[in-house]
CSV table of C-alpha atoms and ligand atoms in Angstrom, one decimal:
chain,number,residue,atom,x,y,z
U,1015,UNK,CA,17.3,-19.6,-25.3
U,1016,UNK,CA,15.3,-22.5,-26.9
U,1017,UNK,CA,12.1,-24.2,-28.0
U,1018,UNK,CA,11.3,-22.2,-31.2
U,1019,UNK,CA,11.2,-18.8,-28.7
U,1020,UNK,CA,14.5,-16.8,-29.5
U,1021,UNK,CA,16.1,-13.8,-27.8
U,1022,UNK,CA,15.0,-11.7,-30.6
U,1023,UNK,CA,11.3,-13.3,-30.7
U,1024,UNK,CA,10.7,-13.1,-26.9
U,1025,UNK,CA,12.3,-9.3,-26.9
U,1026,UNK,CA,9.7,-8.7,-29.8
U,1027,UNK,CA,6.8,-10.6,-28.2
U,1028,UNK,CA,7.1,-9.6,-24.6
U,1029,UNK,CA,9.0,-6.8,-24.4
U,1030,UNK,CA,8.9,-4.3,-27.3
U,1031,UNK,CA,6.1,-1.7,-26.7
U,1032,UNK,CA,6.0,2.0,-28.3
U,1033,UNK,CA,7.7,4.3,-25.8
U,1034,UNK,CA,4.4,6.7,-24.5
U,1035,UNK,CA,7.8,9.8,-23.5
U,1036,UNK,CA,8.3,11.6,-26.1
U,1037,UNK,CA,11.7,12.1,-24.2
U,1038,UNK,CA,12.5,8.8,-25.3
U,1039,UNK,CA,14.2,9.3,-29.0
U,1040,UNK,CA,15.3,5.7,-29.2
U,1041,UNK,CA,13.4,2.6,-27.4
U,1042,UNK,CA,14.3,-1.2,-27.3
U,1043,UNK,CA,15.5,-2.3,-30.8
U,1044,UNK,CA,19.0,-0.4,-31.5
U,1045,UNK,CA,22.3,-1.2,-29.5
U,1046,UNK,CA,21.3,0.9,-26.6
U,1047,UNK,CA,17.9,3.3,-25.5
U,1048,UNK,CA,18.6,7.1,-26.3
U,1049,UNK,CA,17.2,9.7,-23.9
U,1050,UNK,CA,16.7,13.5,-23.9
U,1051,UNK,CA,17.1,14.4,-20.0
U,1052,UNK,CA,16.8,17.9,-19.2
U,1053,UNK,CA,18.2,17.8,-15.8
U,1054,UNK,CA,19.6,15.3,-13.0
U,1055,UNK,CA,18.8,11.9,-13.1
U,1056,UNK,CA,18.5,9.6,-10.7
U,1057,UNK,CA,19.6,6.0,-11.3
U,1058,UNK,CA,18.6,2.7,-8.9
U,1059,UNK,CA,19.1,-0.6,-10.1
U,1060,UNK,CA,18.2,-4.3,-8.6
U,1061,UNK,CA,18.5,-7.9,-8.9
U,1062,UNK,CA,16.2,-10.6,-7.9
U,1063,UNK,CA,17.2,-14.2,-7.8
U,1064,UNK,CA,15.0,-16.7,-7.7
U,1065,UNK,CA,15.4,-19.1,-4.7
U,1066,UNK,CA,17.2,-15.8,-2.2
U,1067,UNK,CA,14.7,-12.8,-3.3
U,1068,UNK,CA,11.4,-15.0,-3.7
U,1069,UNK,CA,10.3,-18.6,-3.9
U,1070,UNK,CA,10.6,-20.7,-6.8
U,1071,UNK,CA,6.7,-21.1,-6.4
U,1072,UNK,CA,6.0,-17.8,-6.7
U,1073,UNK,CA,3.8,-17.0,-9.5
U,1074,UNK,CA,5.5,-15.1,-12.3
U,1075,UNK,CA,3.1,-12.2,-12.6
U,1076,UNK,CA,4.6,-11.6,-9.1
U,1077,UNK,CA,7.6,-11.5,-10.2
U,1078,UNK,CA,7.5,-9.5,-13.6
U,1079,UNK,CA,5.5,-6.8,-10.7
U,1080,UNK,CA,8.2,-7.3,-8.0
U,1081,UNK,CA,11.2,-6.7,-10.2
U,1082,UNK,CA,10.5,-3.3,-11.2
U,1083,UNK,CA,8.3,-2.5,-8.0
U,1084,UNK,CA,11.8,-2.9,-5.8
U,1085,UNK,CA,12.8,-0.1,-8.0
U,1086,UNK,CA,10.2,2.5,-8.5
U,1087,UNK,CA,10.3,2.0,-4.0
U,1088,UNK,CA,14.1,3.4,-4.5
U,1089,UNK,CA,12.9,6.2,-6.5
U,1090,UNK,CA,10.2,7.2,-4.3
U,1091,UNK,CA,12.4,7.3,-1.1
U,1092,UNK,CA,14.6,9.8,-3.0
U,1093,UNK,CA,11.2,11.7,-4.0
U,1094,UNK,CA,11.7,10.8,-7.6
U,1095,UNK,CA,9.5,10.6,-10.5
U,1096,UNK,CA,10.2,7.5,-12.6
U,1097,UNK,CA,10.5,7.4,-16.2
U,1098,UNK,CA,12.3,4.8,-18.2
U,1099,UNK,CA,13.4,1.4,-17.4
U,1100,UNK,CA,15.6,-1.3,-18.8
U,1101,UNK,CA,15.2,-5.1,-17.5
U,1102,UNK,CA,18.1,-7.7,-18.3
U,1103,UNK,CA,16.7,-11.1,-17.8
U,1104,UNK,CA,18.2,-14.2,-17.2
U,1105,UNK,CA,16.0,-17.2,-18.1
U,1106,UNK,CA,16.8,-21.3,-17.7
U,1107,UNK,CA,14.3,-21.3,-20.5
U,1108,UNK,CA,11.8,-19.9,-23.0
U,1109,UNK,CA,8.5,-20.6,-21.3
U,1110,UNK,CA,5.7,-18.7,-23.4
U,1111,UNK,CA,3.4,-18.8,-20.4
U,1112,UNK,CA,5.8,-18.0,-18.0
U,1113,UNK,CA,6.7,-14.5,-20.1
U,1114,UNK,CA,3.3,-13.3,-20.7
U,1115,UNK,CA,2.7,-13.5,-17.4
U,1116,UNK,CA,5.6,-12.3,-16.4
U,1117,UNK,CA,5.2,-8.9,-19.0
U,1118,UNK,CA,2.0,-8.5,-17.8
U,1119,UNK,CA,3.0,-8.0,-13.9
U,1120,UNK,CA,5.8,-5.7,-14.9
U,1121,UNK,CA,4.1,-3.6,-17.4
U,1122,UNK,CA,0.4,-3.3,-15.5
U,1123,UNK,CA,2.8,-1.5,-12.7
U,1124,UNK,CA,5.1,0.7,-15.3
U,1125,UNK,CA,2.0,2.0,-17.1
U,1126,UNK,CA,0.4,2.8,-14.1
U,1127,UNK,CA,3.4,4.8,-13.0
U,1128,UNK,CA,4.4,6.4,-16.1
U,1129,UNK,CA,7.4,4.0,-16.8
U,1130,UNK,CA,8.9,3.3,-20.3
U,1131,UNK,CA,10.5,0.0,-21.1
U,1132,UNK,CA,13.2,1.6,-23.2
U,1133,UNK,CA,16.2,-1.3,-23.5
U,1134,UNK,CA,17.6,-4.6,-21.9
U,1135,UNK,CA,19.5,-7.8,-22.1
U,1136,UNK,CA,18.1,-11.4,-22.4
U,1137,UNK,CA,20.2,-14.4,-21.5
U,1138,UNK,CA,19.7,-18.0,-20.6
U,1139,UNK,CA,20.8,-18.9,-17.3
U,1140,UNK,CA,19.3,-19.7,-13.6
U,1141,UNK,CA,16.4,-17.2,-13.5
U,1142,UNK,CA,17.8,-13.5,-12.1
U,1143,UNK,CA,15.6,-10.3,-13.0
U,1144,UNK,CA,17.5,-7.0,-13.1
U,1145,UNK,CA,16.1,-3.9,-13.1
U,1146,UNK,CA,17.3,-0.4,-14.0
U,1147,UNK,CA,15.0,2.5,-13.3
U,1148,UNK,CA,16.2,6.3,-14.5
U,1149,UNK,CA,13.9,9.0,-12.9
U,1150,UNK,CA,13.6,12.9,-12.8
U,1151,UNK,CA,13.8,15.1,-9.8
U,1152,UNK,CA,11.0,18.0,-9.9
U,1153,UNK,CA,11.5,19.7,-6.7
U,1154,UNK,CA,15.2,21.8,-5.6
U,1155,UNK,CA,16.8,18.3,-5.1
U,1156,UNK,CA,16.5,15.1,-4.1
U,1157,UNK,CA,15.4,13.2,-0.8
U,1158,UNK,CA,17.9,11.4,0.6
U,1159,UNK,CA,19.1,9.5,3.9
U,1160,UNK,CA,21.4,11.7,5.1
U,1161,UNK,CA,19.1,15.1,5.5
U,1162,UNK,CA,17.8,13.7,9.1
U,1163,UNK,CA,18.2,16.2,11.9
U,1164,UNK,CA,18.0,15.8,15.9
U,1165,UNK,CA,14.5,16.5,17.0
U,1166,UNK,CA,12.9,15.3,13.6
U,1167,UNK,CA,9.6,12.8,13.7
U,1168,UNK,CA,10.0,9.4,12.4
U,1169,UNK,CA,7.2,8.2,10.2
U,1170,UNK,CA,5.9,5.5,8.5
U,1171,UNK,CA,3.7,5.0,5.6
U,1172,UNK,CA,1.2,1.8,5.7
U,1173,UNK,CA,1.9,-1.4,7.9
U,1174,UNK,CA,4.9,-3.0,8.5
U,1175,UNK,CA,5.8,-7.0,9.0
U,1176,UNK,CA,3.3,-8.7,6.6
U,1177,UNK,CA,5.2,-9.2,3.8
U,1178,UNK,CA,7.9,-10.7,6.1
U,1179,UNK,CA,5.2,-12.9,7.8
U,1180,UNK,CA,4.1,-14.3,4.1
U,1181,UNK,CA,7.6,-15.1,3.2
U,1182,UNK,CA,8.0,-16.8,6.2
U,1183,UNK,CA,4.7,-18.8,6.2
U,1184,UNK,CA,5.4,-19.8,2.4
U,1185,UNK,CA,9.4,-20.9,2.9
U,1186,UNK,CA,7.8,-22.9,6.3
U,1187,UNK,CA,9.9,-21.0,8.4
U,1188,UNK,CA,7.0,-20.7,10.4
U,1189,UNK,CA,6.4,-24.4,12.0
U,1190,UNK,CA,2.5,-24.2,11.3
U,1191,UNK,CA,2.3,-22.7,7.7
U,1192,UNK,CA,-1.3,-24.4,7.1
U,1193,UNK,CA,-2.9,-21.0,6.1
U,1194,UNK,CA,-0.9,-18.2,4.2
U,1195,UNK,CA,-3.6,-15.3,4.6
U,1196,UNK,CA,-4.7,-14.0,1.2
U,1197,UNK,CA,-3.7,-10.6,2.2
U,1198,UNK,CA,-0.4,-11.3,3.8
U,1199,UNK,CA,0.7,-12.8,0.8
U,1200,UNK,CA,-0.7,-10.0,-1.7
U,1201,UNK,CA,2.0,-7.7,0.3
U,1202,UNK,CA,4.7,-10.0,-0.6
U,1203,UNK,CA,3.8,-10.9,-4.0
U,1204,UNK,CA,2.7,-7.4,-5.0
U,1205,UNK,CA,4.0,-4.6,-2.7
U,1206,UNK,CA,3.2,-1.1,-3.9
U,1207,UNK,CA,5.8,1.2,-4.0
U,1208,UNK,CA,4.7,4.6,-2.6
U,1209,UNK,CA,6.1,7.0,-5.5
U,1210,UNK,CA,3.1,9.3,-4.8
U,1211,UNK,CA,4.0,10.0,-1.6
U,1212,UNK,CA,7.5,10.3,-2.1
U,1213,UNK,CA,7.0,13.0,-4.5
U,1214,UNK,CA,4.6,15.1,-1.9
U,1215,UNK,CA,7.3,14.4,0.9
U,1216,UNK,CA,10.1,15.6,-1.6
U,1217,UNK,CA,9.3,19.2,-0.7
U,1218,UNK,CA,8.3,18.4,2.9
U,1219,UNK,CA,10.6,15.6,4.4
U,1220,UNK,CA,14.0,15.9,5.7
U,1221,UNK,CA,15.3,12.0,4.9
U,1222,UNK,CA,13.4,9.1,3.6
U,1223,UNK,CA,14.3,5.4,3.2
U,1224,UNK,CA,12.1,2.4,1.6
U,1225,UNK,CA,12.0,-0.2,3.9
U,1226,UNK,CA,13.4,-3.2,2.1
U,1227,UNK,CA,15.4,-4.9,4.4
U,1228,UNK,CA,13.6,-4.3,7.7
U,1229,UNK,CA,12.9,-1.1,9.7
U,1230,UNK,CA,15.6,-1.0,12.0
U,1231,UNK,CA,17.9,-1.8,9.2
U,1232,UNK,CA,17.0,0.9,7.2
U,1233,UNK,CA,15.7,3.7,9.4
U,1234,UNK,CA,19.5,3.0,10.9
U,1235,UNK,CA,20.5,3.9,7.6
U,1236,UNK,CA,19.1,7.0,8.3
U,1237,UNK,CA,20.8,8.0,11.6
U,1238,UNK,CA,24.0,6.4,10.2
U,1239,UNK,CA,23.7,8.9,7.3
U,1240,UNK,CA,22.1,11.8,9.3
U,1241,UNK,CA,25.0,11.3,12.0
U,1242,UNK,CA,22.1,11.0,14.7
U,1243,UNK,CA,19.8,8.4,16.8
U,1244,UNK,CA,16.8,7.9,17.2
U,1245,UNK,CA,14.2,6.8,19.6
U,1246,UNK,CA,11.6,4.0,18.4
U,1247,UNK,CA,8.1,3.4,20.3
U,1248,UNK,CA,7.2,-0.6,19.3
U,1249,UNK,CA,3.8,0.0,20.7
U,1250,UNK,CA,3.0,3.0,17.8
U,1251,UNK,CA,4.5,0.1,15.1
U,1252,UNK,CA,1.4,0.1,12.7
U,1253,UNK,CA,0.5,-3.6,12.5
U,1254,UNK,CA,-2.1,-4.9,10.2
U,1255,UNK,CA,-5.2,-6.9,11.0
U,1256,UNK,CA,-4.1,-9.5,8.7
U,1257,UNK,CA,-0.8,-9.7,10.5
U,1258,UNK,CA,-2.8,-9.4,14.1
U,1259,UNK,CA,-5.1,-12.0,13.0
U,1260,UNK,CA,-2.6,-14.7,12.3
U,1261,UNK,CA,0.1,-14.1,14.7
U,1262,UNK,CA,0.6,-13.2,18.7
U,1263,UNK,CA,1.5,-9.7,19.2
U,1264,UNK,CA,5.0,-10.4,20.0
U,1265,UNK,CA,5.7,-12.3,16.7
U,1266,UNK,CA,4.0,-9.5,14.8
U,1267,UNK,CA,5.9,-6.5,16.3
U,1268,UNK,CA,9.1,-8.5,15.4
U,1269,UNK,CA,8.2,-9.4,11.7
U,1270,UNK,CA,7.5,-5.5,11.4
U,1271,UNK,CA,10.7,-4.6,13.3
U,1272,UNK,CA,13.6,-6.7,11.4
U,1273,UNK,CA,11.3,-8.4,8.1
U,1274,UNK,CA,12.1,-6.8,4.6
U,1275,UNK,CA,9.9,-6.5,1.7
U,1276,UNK,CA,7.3,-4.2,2.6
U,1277,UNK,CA,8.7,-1.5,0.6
U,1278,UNK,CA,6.9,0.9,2.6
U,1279,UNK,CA,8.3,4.4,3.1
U,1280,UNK,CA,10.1,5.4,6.0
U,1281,UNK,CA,11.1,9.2,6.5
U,1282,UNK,CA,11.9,11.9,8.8
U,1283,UNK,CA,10.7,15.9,9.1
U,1284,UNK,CA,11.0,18.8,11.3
U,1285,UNK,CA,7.3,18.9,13.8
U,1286,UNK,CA,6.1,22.0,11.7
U,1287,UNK,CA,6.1,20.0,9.0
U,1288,UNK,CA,3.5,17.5,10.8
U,1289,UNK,CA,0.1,19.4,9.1
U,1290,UNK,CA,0.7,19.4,5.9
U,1291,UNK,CA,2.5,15.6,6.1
U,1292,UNK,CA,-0.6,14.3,7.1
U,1293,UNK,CA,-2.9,15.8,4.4
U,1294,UNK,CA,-0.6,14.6,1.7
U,1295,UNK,CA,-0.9,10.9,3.1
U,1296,UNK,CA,-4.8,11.7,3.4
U,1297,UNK,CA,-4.5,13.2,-0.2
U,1298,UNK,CA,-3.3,9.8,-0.9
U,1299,UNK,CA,-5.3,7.6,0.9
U,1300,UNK,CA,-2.3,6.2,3.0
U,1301,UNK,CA,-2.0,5.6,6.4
U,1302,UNK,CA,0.5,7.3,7.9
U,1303,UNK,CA,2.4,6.3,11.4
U,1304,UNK,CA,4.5,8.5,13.6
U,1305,UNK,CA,6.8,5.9,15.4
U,1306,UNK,CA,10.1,8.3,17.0
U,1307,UNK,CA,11.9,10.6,16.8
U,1308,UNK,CA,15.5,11.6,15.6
U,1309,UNK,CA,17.4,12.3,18.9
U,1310,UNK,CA,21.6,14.0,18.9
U,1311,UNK,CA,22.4,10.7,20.4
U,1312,UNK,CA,24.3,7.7,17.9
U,1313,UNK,CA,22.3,4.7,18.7
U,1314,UNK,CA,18.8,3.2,17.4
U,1315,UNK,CA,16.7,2.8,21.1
U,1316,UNK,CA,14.1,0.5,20.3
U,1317,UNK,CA,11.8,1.5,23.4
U,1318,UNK,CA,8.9,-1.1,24.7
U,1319,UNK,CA,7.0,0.8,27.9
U,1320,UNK,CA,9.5,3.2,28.2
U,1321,UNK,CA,12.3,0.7,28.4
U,1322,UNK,CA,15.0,0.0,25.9
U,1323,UNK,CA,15.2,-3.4,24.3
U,1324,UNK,CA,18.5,-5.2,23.1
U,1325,UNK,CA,16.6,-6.3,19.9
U,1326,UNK,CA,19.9,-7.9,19.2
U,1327,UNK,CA,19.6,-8.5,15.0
U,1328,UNK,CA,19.9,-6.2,12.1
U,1329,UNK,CA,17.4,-6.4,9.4
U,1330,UNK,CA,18.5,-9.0,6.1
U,1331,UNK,CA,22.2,-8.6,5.5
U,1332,UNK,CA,23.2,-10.8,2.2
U,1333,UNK,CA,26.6,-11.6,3.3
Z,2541,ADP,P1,23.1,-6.0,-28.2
Z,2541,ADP,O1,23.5,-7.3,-28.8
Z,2541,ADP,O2,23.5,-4.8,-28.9
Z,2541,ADP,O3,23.3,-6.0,-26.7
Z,2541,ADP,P2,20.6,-7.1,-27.8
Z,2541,ADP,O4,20.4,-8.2,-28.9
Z,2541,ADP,O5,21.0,-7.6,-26.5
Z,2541,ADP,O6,21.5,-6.0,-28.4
Z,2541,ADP,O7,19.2,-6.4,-27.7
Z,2541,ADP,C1,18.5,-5.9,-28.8
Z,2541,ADP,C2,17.6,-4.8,-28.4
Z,2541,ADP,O8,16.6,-5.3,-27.5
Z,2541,ADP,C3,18.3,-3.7,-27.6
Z,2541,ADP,O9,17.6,-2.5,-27.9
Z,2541,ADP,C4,18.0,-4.0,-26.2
Z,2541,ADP,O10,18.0,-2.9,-25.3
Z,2541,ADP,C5,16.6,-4.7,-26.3
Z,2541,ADP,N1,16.4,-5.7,-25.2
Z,2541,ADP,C6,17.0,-6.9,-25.1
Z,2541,ADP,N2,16.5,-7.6,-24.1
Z,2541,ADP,C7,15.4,-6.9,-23.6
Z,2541,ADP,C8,14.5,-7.0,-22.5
Z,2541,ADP,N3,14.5,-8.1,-21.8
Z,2541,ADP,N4,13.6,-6.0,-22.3
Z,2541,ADP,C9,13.6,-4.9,-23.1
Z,2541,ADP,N5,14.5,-4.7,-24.1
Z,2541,ADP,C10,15.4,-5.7,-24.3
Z,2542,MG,MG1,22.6,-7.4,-25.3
């Protein structure tokens, strides 16, 4: 790294704040963070790469809140409290502007959520954000994908397809990309993960995913996992206004099907649990969707009227 900015000036600048934990011992500034954990942790890490994960044009308080947001999603689909967090960055270049806004995305979402910056790595190179989140479990264990049984409800938190629909406006995937609603492309450039909920749900839910790659991706995650189907209703898909408002019906209900990046919550419970489900999400403020169920069969049926659809592709696959 260049231009007067070194790695150990822009880790001292940008990145070096007083650890709020007192489990923390040891924060950024040794060879590595130490941590007093009194229990299991639970670990998630992720990469975004400019140019696959977002836009070169996106602005980099977006991305500095996307990088760790990714990650607190993963720990609230395992109903995890997050804690500490290390970021390695790879830059092309030492842009003063481009870090301060960039520290100021990141750490306006890890204060809100309780999240110590406690290490990392800084390199030059094309720009890649990685993100390592380390979390606590509070209730018996944790959430996880593969607790789904036959005859569970499938729920949703929020709305689905509009961060989807901004990506595609803003890469002109969409022939007619004149107007990018405002609030389409606030749920791509700052999706909140739903760690609140995933907490209440940790002691309620059977199996929970965060949808990142598209719902029937990831809620087939679930059956895969939970060795079950499921049966989805498209017309209980909670669709937003926004979404409504700037595309036909058709194309909405597909963004929400197979689009990524809302980094909503998508989990499964037995019916008795339906009561208190719902006062949690109205605890929180959150809508909350039942879409299916979890059925003994080994399929995802998509239903539209009743019918099945052959909805034919998968949610994003990398390779
Ligand atoms: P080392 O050479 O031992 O790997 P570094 O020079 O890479 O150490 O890092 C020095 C200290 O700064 C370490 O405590 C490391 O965790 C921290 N650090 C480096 N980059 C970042 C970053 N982007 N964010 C937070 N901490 C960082
Ligand atoms: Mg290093």
């Amino acid at each position: 790294v260049h231009s007067g900015l070194g790695e150990f000036e822009i880790i001292k600048r940008y990145f070096e704040r007083e650890a709020r934990d007192p489990a923390v011992i040891l924060g950024v500034g040794d060879d590595a963070a130490v941590i007093d954990v009194d229990g299991p942790l639970v670990v998630a890490v992720d990469t975004l790469v400019e140019g696959r994960h977002f836009p070169p044009t996106l602005p980099p308080e977006s991305v500095g809140h996307r990088s760790l947001a990714v990650n607190l999603s993963d720990l609230a689909a395992m109903g995890a409290r997050p804690r500490w967090a290390c970021l390695a960055l790879t830059l092309p270049k030492a842009d003063p502007d481009w870090l301060e806004a960039f520290a100021a995305g990141f750490f306006e979402l890890a204060s809100r959520f309780g999240v110590d910056l406690v290490g990392g790595d800084t390199t030059r190179g094309p720009l890649i954000i990685s993100v390592q989140l380390l979390g606590t479990i509070e209730s018996t264990s944790a959430l996880t994908r593969a607790g789904g049984r036959p005859g569970d409800d499938v729920y949703v938190t929020g709305s689905l397809g509009d961060a989807a629909a901004a990506l595609a406006l803003l890469t002109g995937q969409e022939s007619d990309n004149a107007d990018l609603p405002s609030e389409l492309m606030h749920r791509f450039a700052y999706p909140e993960p739903r760690v609140d909920m995933g907490l209440g749900l940790s002691a309620l839910a059977h199996s929970a995913i965060d949808v990142s790659d598209g719902l029937v991706a990831d809620l087939g995650h679930i059956c895969e996992r939970s060795r079950c189907g499921a049966e989805l209703a498209v017309e209980k898909l909670p669709l937003s206004t926004a979404l409504l408002g700037r595309f036909p019906l058709d194309a909405a209900r597909q963004f929400a099907l197979t689009g990524g990046d809302d980094y909503e919550l998508c989990f499964t419970a037995a019916p008795e649990a339906a009561e208190a489900i719902e006062q949690l999400a109205d605890s929180l403020n959150l809508t909350l969707t039942s879409i299916g169920r979890l059925t003994d069969g080994d399929r995802l049926d998509v239903q539209l009227g009743g019918r099945s659809l052959d909805i034919g592709v998968a949610g994003y696959a990398h390779f």
